[in-house]
CSV table of C-alpha atoms in Angstrom, one decimal:
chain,number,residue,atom,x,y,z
S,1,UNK,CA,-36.5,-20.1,-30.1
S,2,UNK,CA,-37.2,-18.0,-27.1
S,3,UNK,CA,-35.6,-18.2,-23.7
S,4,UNK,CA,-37.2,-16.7,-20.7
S,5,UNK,CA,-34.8,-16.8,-17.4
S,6,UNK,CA,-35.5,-15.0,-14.1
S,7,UNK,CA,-33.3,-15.1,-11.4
S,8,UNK,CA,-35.0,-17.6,-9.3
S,9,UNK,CA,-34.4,-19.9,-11.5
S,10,UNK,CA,-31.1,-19.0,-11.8
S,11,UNK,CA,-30.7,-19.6,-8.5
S,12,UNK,CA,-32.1,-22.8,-8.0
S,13,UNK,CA,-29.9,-24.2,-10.7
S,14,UNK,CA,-26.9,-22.9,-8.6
S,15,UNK,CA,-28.7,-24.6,-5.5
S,16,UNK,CA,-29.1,-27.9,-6.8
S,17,UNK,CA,-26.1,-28.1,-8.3
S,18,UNK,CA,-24.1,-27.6,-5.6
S,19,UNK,CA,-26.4,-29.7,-3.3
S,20,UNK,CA,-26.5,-33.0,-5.7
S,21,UNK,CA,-29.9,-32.9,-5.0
S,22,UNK,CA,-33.4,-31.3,-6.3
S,23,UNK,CA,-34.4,-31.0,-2.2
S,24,UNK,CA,-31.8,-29.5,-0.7
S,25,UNK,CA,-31.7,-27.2,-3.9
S,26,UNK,CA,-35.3,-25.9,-3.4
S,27,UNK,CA,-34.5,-25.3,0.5
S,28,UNK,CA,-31.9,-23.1,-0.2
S,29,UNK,CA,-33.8,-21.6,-2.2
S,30,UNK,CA,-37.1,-21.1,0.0
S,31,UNK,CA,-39.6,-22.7,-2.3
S,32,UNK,CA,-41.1,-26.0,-2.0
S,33,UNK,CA,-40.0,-29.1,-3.9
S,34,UNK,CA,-43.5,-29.1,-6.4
S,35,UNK,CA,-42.7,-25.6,-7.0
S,36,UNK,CA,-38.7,-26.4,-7.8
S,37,UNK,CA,-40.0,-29.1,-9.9
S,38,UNK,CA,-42.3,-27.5,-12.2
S,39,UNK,CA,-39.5,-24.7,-12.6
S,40,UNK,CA,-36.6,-26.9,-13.7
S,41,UNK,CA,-39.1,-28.3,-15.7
S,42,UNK,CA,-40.4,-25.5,-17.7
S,43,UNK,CA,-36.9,-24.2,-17.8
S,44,UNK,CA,-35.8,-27.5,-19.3
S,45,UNK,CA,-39.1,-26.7,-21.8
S,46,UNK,CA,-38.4,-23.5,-22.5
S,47,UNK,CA,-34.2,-24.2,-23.8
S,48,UNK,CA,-35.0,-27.4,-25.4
S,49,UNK,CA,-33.2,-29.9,-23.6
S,50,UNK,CA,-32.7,-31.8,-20.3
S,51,UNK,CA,-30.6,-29.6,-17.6
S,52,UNK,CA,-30.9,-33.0,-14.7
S,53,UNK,CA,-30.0,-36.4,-14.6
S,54,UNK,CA,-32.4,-37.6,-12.0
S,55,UNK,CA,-31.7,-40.9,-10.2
S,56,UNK,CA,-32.4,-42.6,-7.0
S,57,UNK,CA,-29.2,-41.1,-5.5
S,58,UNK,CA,-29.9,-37.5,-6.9
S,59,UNK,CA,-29.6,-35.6,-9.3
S,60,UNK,CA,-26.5,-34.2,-11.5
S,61,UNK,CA,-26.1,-32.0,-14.4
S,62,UNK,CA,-26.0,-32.5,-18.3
S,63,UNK,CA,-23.4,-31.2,-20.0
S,64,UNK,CA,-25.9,-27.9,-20.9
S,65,UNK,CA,-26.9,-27.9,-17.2
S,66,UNK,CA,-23.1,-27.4,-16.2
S,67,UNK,CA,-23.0,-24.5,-19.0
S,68,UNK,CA,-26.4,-22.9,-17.9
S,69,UNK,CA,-25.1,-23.3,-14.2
S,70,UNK,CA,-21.6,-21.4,-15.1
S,71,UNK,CA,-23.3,-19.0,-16.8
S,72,UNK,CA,-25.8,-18.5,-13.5
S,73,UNK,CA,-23.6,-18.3,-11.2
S,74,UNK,CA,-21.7,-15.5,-13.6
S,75,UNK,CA,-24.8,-13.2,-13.7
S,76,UNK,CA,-25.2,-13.9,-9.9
S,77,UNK,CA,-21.4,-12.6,-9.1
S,78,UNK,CA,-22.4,-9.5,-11.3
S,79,UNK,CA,-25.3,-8.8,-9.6
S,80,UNK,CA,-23.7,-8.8,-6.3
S,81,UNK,CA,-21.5,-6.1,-8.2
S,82,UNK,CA,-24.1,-4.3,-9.1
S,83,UNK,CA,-25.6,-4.2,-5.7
S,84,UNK,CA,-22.6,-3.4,-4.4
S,85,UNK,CA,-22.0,-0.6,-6.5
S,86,UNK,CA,-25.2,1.0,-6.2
S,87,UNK,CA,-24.7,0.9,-2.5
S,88,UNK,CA,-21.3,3.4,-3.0
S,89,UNK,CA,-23.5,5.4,-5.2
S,90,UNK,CA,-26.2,6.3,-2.5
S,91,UNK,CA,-23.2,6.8,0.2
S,92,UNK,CA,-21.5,8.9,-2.3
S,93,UNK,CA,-19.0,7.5,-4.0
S,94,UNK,CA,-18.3,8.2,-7.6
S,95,UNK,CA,-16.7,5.1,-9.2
S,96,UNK,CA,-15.1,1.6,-8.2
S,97,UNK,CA,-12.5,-0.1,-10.0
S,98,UNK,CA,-12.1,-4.0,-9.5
S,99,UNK,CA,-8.6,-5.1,-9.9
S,100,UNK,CA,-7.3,-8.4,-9.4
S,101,UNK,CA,-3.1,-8.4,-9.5
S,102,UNK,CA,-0.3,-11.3,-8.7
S,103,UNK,CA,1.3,-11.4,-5.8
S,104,UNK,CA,4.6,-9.1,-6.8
S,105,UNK,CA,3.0,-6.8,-8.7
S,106,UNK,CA,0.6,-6.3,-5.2
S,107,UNK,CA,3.4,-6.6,-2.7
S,108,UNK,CA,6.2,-4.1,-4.7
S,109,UNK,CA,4.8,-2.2,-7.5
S,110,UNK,CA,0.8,-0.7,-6.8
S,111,UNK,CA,0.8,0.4,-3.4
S,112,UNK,CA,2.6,3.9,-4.3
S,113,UNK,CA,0.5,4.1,-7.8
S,114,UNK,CA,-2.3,3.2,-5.6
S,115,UNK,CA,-2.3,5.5,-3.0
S,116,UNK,CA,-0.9,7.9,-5.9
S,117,UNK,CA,-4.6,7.2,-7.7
S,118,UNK,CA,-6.9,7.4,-4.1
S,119,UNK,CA,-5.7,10.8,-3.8
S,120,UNK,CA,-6.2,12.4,-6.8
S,121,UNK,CA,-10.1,10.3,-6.9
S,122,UNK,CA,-11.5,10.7,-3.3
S,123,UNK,CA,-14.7,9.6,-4.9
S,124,UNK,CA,-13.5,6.2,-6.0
S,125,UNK,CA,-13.1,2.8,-4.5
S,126,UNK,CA,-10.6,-0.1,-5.1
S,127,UNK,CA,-11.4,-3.6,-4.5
S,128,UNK,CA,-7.8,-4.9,-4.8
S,129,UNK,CA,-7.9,-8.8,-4.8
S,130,UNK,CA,-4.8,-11.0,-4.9
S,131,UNK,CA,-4.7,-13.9,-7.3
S,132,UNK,CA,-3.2,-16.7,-9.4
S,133,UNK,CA,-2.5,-15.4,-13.3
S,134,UNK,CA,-4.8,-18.0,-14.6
S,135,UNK,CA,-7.6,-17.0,-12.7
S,136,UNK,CA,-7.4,-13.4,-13.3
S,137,UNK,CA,-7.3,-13.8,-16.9
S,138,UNK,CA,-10.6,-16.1,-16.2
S,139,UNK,CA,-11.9,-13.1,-13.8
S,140,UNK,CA,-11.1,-10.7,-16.7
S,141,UNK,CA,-12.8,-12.3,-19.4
S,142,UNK,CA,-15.7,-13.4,-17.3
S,143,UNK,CA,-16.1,-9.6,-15.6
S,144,UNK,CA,-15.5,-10.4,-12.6
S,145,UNK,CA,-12.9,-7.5,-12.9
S,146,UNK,CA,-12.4,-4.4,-14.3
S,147,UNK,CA,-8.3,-4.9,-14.5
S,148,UNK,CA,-5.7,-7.3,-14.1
S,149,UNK,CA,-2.4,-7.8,-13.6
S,150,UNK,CA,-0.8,-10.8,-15.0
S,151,UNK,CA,2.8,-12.6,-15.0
S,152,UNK,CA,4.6,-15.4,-16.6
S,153,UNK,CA,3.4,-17.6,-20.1
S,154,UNK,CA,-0.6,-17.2,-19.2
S,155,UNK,CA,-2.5,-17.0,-22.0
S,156,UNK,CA,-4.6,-13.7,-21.8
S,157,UNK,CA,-7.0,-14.9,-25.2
S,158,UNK,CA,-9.1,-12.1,-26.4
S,159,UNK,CA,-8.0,-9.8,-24.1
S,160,UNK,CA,-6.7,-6.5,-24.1
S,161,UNK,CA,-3.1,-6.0,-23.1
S,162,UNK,CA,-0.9,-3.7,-22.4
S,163,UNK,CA,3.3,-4.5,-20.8
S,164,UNK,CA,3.8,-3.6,-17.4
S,165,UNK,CA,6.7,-5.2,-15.7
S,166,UNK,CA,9.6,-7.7,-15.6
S,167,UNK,CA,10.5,-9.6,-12.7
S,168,UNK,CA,12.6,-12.5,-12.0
S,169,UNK,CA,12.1,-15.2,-9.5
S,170,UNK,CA,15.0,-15.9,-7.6
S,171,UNK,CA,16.5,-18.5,-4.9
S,172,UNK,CA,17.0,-16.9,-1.4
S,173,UNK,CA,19.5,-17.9,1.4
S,174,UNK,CA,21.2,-16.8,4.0
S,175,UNK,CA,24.6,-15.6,3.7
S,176,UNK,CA,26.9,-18.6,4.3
S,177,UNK,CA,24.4,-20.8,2.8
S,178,UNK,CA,26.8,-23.4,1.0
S,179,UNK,CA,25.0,-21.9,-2.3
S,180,UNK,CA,25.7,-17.8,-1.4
S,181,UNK,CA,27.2,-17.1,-4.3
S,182,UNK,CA,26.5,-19.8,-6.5
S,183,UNK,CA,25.7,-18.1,-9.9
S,184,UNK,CA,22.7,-20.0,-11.0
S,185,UNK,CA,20.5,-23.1,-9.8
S,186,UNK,CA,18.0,-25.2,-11.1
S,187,UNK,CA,14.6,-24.9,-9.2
S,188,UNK,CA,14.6,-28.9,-9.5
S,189,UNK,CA,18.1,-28.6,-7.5
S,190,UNK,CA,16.7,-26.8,-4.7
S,191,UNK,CA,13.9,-29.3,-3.8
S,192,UNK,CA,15.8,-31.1,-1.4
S,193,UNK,CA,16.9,-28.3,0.5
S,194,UNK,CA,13.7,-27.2,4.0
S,195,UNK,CA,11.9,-24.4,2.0
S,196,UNK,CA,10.4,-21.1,4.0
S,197,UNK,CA,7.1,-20.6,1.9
S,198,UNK,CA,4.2,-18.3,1.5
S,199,UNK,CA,0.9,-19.1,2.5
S,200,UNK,CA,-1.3,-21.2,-0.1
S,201,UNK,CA,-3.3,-18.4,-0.9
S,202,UNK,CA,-1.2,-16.3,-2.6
S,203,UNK,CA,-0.7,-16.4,-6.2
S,204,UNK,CA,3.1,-17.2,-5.8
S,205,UNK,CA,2.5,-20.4,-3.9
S,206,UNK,CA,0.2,-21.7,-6.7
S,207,UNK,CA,2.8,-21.2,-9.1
S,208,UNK,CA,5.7,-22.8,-7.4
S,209,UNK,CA,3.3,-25.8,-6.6
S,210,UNK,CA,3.0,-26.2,-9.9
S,211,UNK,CA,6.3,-25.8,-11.1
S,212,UNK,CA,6.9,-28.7,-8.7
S,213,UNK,CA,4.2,-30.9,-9.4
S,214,UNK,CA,5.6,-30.5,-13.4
S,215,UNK,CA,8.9,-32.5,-11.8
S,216,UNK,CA,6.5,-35.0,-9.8
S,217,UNK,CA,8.7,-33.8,-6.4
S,218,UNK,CA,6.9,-31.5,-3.4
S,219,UNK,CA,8.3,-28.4,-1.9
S,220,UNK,CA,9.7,-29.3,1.8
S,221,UNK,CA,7.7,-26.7,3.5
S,222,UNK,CA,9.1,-26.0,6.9
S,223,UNK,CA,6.7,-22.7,7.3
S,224,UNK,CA,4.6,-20.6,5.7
S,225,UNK,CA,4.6,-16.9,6.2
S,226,UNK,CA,2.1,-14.1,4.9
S,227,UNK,CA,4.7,-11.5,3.1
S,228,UNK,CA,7.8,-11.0,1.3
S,229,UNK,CA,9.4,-9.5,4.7
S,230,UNK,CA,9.1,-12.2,7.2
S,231,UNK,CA,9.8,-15.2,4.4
S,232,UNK,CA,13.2,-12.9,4.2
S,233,UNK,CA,13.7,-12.7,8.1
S,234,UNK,CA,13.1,-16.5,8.5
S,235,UNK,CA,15.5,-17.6,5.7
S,236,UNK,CA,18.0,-14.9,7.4
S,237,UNK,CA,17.6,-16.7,10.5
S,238,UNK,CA,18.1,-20.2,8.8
S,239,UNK,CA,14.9,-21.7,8.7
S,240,UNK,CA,15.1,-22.5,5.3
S,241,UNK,CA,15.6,-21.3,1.6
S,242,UNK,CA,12.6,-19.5,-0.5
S,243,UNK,CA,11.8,-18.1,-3.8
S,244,UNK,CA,10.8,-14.9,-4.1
S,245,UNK,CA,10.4,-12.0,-6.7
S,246,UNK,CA,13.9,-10.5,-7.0
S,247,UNK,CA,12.5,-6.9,-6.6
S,248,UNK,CA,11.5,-8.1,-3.0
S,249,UNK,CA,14.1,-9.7,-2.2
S,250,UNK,CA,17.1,-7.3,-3.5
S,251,UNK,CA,15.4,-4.8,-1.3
S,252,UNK,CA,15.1,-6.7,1.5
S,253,UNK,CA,18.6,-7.9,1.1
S,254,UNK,CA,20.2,-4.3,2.0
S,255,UNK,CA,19.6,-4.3,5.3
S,256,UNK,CA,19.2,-8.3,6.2
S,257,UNK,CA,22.0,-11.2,5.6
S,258,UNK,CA,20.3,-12.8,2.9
S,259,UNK,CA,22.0,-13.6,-0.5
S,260,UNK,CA,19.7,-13.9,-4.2
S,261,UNK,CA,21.0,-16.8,-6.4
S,262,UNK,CA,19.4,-16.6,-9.9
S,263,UNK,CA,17.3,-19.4,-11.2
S,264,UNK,CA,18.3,-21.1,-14.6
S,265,UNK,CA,15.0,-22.4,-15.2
S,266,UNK,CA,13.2,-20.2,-18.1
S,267,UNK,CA,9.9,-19.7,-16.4
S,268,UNK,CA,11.5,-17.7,-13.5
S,269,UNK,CA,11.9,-14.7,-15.8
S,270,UNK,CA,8.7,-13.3,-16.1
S,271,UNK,CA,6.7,-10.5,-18.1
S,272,UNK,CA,4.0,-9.1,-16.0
S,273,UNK,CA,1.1,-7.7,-18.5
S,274,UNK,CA,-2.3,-5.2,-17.4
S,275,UNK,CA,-5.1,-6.5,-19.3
S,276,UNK,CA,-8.7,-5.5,-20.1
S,277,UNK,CA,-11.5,-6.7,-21.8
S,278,UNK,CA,-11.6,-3.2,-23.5
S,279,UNK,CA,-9.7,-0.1,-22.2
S,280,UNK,CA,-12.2,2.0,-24.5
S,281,UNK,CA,-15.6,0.5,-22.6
S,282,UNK,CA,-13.8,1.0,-19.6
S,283,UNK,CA,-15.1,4.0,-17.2
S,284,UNK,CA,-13.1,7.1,-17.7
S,285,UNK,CA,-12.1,6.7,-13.3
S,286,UNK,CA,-10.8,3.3,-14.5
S,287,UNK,CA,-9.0,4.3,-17.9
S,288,UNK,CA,-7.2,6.8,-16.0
S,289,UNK,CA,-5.9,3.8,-13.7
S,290,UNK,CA,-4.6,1.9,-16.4
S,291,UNK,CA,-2.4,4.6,-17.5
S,292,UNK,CA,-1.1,5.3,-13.9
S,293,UNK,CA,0.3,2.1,-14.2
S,294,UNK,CA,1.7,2.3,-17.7
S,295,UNK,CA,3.5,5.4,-16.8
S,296,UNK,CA,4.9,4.1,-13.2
S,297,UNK,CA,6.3,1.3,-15.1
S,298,UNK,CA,7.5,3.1,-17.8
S,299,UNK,CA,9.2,5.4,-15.1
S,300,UNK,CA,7.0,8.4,-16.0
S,301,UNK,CA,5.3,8.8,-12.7
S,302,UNK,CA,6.4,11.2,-10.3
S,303,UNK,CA,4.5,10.6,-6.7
S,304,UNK,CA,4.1,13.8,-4.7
């Protein structure tokens, strides 16, 4: 069988499926209902099978119309890409590397490799993108990015990957806290305690939200703060208690009155891993990336 698929198409899939509705799906996409109509319908003629369930109240999707629309809205995020990349081209630039990361491995380990990297490539661009491991594996394997930068038990599948770092996640208070001192907690201990939090979109949020959803208790958030800097100032001042990467915190922790107690719980040691779909069909700019980071971790790197 032969499949034809144009990128209209593609995007009036995307357009009905997030609209419910055949209508609102051909607005968005500047056509007329007849003509949205006898598309779906040829596309549904030309696959094989039904992509709609069409009732009074709308219209949803078939189990291969939820595939067909995944894998649209896939080849309309690379597309974007591309446009975006052939844009740098004309204005000069030589090469961009996508690279989504976790939020220690962003906040205390690639800026210096970073900057390191921008320097000796004028001509290349970054897009640097802070995420949950989960989805970055999904990102990866869906190229959406070039690299990643996972941490903890994620699976990475079929990918490629290479160790970077180990981190621990540790229990922050402020000196005097009754626990200062304390040589290990529970994470499930601590939940009773006001916590000082980063904001939901950072990776480490997501993954202490569901570390306490897994013990059916919340977090008691008293704030939320954007860094690993201020969440150390506000527990300091005695706002609360956090968790943070014990890199961050130790640091911060020589000149504030903080104290680090470790966490017993197994998850809050954690192995952070780069991974690829292929280092080999990576560009040579990007390769070279990968191998800054290798060598920074493996304390090869010497920054001028």
């Amino acid at each position: 069988m032969t499949m034809h698929f144009d990128l209209v198409d593609l995007r009036l899939m995307v357009h009905i499926a997030d609209a419910n509705s055949m209508t609102r799906g051909a607005e968005f996409s500047f056509i007329s209902l007849p003509a949205a109509s006898t598309r779906i319908k040829n596309l549904e003629e030309s696959i094989g099978t039904k992509l709609l369930y069409r009732t009074s109240q709308g219209v949803t999707l078939t189990p291969p119309g939820q595939a067909f629309v995944t894998h649209a809205r896939m080849v309309q995020s690379q597309i974007e890409h591309l446009r975006g990349d052939m844009q740098e081209y004309v204005l000069g630039v030589k090469g961009h590397v996508r690279v989504f990361a976790n939020t220690t491995s962003l906040g205390e380990f690639l800026p210096p490799v970073l900057r390191h990297y921008l320097r000796r490539n004028p001509d290349v661009n970054i897009d640097l993108r802070e995420r949950p491991s989960h989805d970055i594996v999904r990102a990866v394997t869906e190229g959406q990015t070039d690299i990643g930068i996972v941490a903890g038990l994620v699976r990475t599948e079929n990918l490629e990957t290479l160790p970077y770092r180990r981190d621990r996640l540790v229990l922050v208070v402020p000196r005097g806290h009754p626990l200062d001192g304390q040589m290990q907690i529970d994470f499930a201990d601590t939940l009773d305690l006001d916590y000082v939090g980063l904001q939901e979109s950072t990776a480490i949020h997501a993954f202490l939200r569901h570390a306490s959803d897994q013990l059916h208790r919340p977090i008691k958030q008293r704030i939320q703060v954007g860094n690993f800097e201020t969440a150390c100032r506000m527990i300091e001042s005695g706002v609360g208690v956090g968790v943070l990467p014990e890199s961050a915190a130790s640091r911060h922790a020589q000149s504030m009155e903080i104290a680090l107690v470790p966490l017993s719980d197994a998850w809050s040691v954690r192995e952070m891993k780069i991974c690829v779909r292929s280092l080999e069909a990576l560009p040579s700019f990007a390769q070279e990336l990968v191998e800054l980071l290798v060598a920074d971790a493996q304390g090869r790197l010497k920054f001028d």
